[in-house]
XYZ file of C-alpha atoms in Angstrom:
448
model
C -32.476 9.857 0.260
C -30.071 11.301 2.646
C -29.443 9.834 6.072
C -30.231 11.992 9.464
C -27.885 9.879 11.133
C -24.917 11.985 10.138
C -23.438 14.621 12.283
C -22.914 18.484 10.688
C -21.073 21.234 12.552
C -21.317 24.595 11.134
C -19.168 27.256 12.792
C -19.439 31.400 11.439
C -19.512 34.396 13.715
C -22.832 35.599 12.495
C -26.009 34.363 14.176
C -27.888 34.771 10.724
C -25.514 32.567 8.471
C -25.778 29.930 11.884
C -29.560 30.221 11.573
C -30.236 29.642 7.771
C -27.771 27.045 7.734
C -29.493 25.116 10.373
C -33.213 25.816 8.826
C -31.263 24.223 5.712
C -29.560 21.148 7.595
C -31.294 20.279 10.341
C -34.421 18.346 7.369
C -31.679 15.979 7.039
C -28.795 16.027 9.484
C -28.068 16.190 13.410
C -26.593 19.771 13.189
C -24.838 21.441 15.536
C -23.400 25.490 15.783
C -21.528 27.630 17.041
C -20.118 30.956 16.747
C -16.615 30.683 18.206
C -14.332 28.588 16.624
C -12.478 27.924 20.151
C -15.272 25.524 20.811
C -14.737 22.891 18.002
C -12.156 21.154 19.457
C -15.048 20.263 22.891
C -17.417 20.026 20.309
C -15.253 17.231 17.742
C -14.445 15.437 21.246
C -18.051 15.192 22.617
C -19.338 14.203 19.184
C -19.088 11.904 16.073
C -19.072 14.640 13.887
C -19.050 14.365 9.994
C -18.862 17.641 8.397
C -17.594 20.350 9.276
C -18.810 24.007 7.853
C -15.862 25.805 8.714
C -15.756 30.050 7.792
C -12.907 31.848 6.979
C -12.913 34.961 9.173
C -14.193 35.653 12.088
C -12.726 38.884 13.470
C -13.276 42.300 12.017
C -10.413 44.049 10.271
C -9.013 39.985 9.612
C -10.687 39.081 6.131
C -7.628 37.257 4.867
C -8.604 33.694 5.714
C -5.719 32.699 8.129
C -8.072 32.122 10.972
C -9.987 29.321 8.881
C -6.868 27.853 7.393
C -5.726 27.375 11.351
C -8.527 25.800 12.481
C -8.848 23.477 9.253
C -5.299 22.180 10.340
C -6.873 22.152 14.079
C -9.618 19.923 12.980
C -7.543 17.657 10.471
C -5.287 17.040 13.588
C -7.923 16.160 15.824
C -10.467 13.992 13.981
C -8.557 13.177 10.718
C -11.772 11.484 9.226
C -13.882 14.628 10.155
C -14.575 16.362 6.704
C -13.814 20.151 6.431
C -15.668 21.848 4.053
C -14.763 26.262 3.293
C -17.125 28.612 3.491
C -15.964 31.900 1.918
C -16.985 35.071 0.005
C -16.725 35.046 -3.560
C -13.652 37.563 -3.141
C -11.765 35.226 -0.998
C -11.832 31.878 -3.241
C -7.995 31.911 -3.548
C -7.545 31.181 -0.443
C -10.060 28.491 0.090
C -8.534 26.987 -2.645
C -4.829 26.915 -0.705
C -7.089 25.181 2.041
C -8.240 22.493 -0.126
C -4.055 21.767 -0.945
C -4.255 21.368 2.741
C -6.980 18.866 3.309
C -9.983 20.730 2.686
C -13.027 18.869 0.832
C -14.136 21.817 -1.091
C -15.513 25.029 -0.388
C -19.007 26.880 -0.821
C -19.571 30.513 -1.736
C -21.498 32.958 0.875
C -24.469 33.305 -0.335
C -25.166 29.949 -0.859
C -27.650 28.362 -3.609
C -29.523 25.871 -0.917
C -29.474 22.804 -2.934
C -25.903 23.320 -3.882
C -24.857 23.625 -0.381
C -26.657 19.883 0.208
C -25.507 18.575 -2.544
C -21.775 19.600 -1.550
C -22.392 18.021 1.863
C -24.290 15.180 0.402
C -20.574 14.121 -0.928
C -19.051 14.968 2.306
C -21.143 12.776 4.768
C -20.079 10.075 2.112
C -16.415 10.456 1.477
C -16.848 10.731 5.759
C -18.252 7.080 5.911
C -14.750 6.232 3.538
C -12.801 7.827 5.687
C -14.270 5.899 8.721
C -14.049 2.585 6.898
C -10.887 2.487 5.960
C -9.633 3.828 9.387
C -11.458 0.773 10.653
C -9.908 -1.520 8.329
C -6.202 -0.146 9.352
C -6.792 -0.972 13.053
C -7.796 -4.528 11.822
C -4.314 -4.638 9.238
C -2.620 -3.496 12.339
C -3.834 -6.637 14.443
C -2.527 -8.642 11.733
C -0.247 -11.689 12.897
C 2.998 -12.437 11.667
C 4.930 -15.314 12.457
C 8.565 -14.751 13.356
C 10.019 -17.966 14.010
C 13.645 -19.515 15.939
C 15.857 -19.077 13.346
C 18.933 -16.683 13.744
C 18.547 -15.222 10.655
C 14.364 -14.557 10.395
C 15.162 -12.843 14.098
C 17.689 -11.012 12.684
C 15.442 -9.629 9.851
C 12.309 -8.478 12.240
C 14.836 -7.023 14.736
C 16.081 -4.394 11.945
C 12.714 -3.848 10.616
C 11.657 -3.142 14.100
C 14.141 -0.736 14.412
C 13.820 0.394 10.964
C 9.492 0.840 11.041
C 10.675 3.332 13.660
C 12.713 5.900 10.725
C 11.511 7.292 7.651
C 14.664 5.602 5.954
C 13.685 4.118 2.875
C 14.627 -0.259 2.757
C 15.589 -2.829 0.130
C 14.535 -5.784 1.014
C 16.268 -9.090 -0.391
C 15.337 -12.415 -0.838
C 14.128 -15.086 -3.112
C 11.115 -15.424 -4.382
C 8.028 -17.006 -1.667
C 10.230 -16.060 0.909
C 7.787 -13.143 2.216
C 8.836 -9.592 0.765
C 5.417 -8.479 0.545
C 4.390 -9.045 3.908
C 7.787 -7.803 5.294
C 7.370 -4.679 3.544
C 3.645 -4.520 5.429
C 5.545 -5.564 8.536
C 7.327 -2.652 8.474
C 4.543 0.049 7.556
C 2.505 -1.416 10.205
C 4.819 -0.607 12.411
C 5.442 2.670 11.245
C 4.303 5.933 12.343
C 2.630 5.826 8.762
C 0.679 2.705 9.971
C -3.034 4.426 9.261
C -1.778 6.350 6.138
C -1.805 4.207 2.726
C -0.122 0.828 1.817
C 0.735 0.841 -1.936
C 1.836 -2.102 -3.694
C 3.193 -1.899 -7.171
C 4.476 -4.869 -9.125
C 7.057 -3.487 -11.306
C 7.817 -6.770 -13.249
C 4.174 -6.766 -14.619
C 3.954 -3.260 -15.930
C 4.912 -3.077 -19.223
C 7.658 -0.362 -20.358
C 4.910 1.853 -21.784
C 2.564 2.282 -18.955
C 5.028 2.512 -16.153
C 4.854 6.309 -15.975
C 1.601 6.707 -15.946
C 0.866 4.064 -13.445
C 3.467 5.287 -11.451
C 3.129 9.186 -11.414
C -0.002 9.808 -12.848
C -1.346 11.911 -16.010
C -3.524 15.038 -16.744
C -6.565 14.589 -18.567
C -5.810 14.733 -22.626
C -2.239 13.360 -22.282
C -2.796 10.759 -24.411
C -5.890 9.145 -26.250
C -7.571 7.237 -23.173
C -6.524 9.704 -20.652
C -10.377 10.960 -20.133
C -9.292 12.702 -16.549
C -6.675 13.717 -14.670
C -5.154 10.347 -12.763
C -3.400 10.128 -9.704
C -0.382 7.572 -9.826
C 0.664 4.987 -7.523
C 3.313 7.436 -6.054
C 0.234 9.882 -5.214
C -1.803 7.340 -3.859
C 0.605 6.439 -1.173
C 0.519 10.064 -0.306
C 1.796 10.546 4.140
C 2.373 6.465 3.756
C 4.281 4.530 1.908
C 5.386 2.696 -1.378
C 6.028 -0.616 -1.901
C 7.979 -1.182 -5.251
C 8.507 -5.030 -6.061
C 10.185 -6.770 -8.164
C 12.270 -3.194 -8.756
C 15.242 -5.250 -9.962
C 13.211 -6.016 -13.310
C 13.715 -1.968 -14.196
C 14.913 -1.229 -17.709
C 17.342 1.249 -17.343
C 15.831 4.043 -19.199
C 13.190 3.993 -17.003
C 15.048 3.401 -13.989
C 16.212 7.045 -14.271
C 12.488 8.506 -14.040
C 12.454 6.776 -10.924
C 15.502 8.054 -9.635
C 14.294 11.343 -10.495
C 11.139 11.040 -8.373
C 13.434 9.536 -5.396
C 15.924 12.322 -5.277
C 13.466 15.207 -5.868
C 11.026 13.887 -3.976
C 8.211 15.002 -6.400
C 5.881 13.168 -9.318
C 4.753 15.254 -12.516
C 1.722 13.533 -13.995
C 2.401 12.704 -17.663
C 1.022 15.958 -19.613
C 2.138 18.157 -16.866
C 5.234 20.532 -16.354
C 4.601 21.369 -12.659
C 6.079 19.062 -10.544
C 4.160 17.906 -7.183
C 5.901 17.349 -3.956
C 5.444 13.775 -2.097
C 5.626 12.693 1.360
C 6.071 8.668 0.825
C 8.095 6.222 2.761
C 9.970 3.637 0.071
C 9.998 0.407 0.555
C 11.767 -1.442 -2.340
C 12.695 -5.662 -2.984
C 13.476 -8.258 -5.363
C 14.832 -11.694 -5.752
C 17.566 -10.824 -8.066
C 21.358 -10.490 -7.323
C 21.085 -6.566 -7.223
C 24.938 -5.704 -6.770
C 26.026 -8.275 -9.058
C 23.233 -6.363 -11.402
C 24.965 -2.820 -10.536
C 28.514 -4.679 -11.634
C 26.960 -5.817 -15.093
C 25.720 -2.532 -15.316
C 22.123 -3.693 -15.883
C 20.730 -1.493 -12.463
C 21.887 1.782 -11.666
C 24.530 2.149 -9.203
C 22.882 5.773 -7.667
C 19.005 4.239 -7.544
C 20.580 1.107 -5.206
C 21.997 3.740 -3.248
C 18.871 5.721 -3.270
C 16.834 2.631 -2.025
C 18.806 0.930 0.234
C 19.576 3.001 2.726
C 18.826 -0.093 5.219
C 18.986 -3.608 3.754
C 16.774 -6.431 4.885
C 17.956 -10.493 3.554
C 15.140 -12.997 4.222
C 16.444 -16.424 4.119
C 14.702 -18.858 2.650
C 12.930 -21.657 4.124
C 16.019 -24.144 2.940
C 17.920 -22.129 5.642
C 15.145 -22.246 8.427
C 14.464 -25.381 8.775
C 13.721 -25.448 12.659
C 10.992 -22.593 11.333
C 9.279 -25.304 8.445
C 6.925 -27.533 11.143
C 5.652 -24.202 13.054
C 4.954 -22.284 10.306
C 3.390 -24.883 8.450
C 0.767 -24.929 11.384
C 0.487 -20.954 11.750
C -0.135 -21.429 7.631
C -3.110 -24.090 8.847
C -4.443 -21.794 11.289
C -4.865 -18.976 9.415
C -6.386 -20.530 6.315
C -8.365 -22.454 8.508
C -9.798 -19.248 9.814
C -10.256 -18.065 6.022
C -12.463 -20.523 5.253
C -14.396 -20.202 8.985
C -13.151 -23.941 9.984
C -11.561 -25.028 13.075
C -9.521 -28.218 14.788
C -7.407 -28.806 11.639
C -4.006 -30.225 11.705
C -1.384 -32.104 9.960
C -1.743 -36.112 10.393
C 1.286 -37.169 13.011
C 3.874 -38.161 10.590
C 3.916 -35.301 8.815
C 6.761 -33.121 10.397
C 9.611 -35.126 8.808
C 7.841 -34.492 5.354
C 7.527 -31.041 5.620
C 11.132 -30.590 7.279
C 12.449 -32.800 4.065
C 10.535 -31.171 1.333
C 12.987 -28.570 -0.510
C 9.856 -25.263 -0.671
C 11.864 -24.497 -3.667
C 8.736 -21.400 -3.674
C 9.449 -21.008 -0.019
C 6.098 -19.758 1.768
C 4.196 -19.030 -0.621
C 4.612 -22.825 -1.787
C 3.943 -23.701 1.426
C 0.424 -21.705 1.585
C -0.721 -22.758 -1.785
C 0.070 -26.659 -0.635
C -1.578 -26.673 2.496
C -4.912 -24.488 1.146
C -5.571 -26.825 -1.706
C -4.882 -29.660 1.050
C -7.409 -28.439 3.020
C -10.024 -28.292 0.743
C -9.397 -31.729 -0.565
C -8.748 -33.579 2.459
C -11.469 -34.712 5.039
C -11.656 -35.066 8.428
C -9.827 -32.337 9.697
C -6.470 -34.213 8.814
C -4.169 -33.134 6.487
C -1.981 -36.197 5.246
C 1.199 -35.925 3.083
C -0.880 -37.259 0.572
C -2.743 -33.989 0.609
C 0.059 -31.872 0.860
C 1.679 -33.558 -2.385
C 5.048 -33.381 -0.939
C 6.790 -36.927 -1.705
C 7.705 -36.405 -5.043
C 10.099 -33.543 -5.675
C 13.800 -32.914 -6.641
C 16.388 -32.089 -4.164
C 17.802 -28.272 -5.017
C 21.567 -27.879 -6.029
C 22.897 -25.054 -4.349
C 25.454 -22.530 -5.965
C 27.581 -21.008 -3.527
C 27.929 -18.559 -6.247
C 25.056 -16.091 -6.884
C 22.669 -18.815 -5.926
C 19.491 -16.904 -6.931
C 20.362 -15.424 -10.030
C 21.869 -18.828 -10.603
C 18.446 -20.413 -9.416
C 16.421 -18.463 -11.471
C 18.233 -18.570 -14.832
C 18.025 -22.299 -14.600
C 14.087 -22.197 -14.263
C 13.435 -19.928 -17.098
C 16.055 -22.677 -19.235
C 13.755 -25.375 -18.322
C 10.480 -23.856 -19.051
C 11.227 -22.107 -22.237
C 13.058 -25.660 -23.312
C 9.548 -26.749 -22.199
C 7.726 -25.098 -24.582
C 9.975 -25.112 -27.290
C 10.789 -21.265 -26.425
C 6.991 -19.811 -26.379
C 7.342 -16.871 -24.581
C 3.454 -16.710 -23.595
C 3.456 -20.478 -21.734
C 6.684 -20.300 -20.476
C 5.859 -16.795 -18.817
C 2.367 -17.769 -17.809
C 4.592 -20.836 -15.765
C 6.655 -19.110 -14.489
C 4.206 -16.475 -13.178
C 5.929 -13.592 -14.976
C 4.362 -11.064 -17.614
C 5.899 -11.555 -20.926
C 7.568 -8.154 -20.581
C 9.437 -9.175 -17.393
C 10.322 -12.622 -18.871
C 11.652 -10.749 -21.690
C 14.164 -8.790 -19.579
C 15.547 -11.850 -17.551
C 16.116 -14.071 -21.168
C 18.274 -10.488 -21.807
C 19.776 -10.389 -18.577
C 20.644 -13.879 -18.525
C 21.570 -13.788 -22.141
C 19.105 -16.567 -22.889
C 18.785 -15.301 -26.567
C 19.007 -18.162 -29.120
């Protein structure tokens, strides 16, 4: 059953194709017209509208469809969730196809077969409701709070991303893991004159070696046995926003060269494909590992670190923030307090010197999953060290040399000693697919 609430505009220069349209539309939608395309814009301003039923021509001697392919950009400008749908002769399809490149929703042939031309809209009004959502859920991302802290170095960080948001230059950001790379990458989109465009994270260490193309930049339909349609890939997806490539230190290097390929050309061809397709995407890349020292071993190309680092953001760890540990422990509380609809929680008073003491060897991340599992166990609104399971650890022995590489290769000693060298438990430990595990024992020459 379709819903009268939504809002059609059809615009044409004939007073017969407004007429028979409206007859049509006006069963099951508000429905507006008009004959001069110079009134959309009052019309889009004054109303919530949908759909719009936009012609191609509408002066005599013009049939080449330039006039609708300048008010489609018009509209798109003005009311980006407004949905533009072509009407053209069946002469003139080429170039309603060049306006659905453009951001056209698809376009109906003049005359139209009634139930056809409802059925087309049908999927308009809905991928218009999307559109509406999601803008909607952007403005809420982009109240988000972050918490910044005192520390010289966290300040440090946010002032360059500030400044960085600001650029289309693309950003590596560095740091170990838990330290916040994910939402520092969001931080920085957010802030971004691609803030209501898409977000697109992609967790290179857990695609395996055989699916990161087609994850990545898509395939056509038949190019290989599952491929059932032609697929968009993540680099698509993020289409007028931006990427978010983590973990991109875990890159073998046959594959790191596809990716350089995409970066310098700035296009994607779909697996199955020989046409390349240009992309407008903002790249944001990170990981925990010792890059440079990586480039030196010749393990990570010395171009693709080039490529992505055109700015470079270190986050410390919490280990080096120490005034930051006690305040962001309580932002933590606050906001998982609000998660679970709760309020008045807090840490009991001799907590602080716990949580200052406590090495967050999985920096904030650690912290969060501590303090939610504390709050659903304890009672009272307290949270007691008890809770927080934070008097029994191991003080951390830093390396002034390479300490996260260093860091790192020491964990993955311990687990696989752990479990007698099963990849599958050690990896499911250490919170790493077994193909990314597999590449660190390799880089770290870990091979019995």
């Amino acid at each position: 059953m379709r819903k009268k609430l939504a809002q059609i505009l059809v615009v044409d220069d004939q007073e017969e194709i407004l007429f028979s349209a409206k007859m049509i539309l006006k069963k099951h939608f508000e429905t507006f017209t008009t004959n001069s395309p110079k009134k959309i814009i009052s019309i889009l301003s004054e109303n919530d509208i949908n759909v719009v039923l936009l012609d191609m021509n509408y002066r005599i001697g013009f049939e080449d469809g330039r006039e609708g392919i300048h008010w489609l950009k018009e509209i798109k400008e003005l009311s980006p969730q407004t949905i533009v749908i072509l009407m053209t002769a069946f002469g003139k399809i080429e170039t309603a196809v060049e306006g659905i490149k453009i951001g056209a929703f698809d376009y109906v042939l003049k005359p139209w077969n009634n139930e056809k031309l409802l059925e087309v809209i049908d999927k308009a009004v809905t991928e218009s409701r999307k559109n509406s959502k999601k803008t909607a859920e952007k403005v809420e991302k982009t109240e988000k709070k972050y918490f910044v802290g005192t520390s010289v170095k966290i300040k440090q960080a946010y002032s360059i991303a500030e400044k960085v948001a600001r650029t289309d230059a693309n950003v590596l950001i560095l740091g170990e893991n838990g330290t916040g790379k994910y939402v520092f990458a969001e931080y920085i989109h957010q802030h971004s004159e691609r803030r209501n465009q898409p977000f697109v994270h992609v967790d290179l260490g857990s695609l395996s070696d055989n699916l990161f193309e087609s994850e990545l930049f898509g395939y056509a339909k038949g190019a290989f046995t599952d491929a059932k349609i032609d697929t968009p890939g993540r680099f698509e997806n993020a289409s007028n926003g931006t990427i978010f490539l983590d973990e991109i230190g875990n890159i073998p290097l046959h594959l790191q060269a596809k990716l350089l390929h995409v970066l310098q050309t700035k296009t994607v061809t779909r697996l199955g494909e020989s046409k390349p397709r240009p992309l407008n995407v903002r790249v944001i890349a990170a990981t925990n590992s010792d890059i440079k020292t990586e480039v030196k071993n010749k393990t990570f190309r010395e171009d693709l670190l080039y490529r992505i680092n055109t700015m470079e953001i270190n986050l410390p760890s919490l280990r080096e923030r120490k005034d930051d540990i006690v305040p962001m422990a309580n932002f933590i509380l606050e906001q998982i307090a609000e998660k679970y609809n709760q309020e008045n929680w807090h840490f009991e008073e001799n907590a602080a010197p716990y949580l200052e003491k406590y090495p967050w060897k999985g920096n904030v991340r650690e912290m969060e999953n501590k303090i939610e599992r504390a709050l659903i166990l304890a009672e009272n609104n307290t949270i007691s060290v008890m809770d927080l399971d934070i008097l029994d650890f191991e003080e951390i022995q830093e390396n002034d040399e390479n300490p996260l590489s260093e860091m790192e290769k020491g964990a993955i000693e311990k687990a696989l000693f752990k479990h007698n060298g099963n990849i599958s438990k050690t990896a499911e430990e250490l919170g790493l697919s077994r193909a990314a595990l597999y590449r660190r024992i390799e880089k770290y020459d870990l091979k019995n």
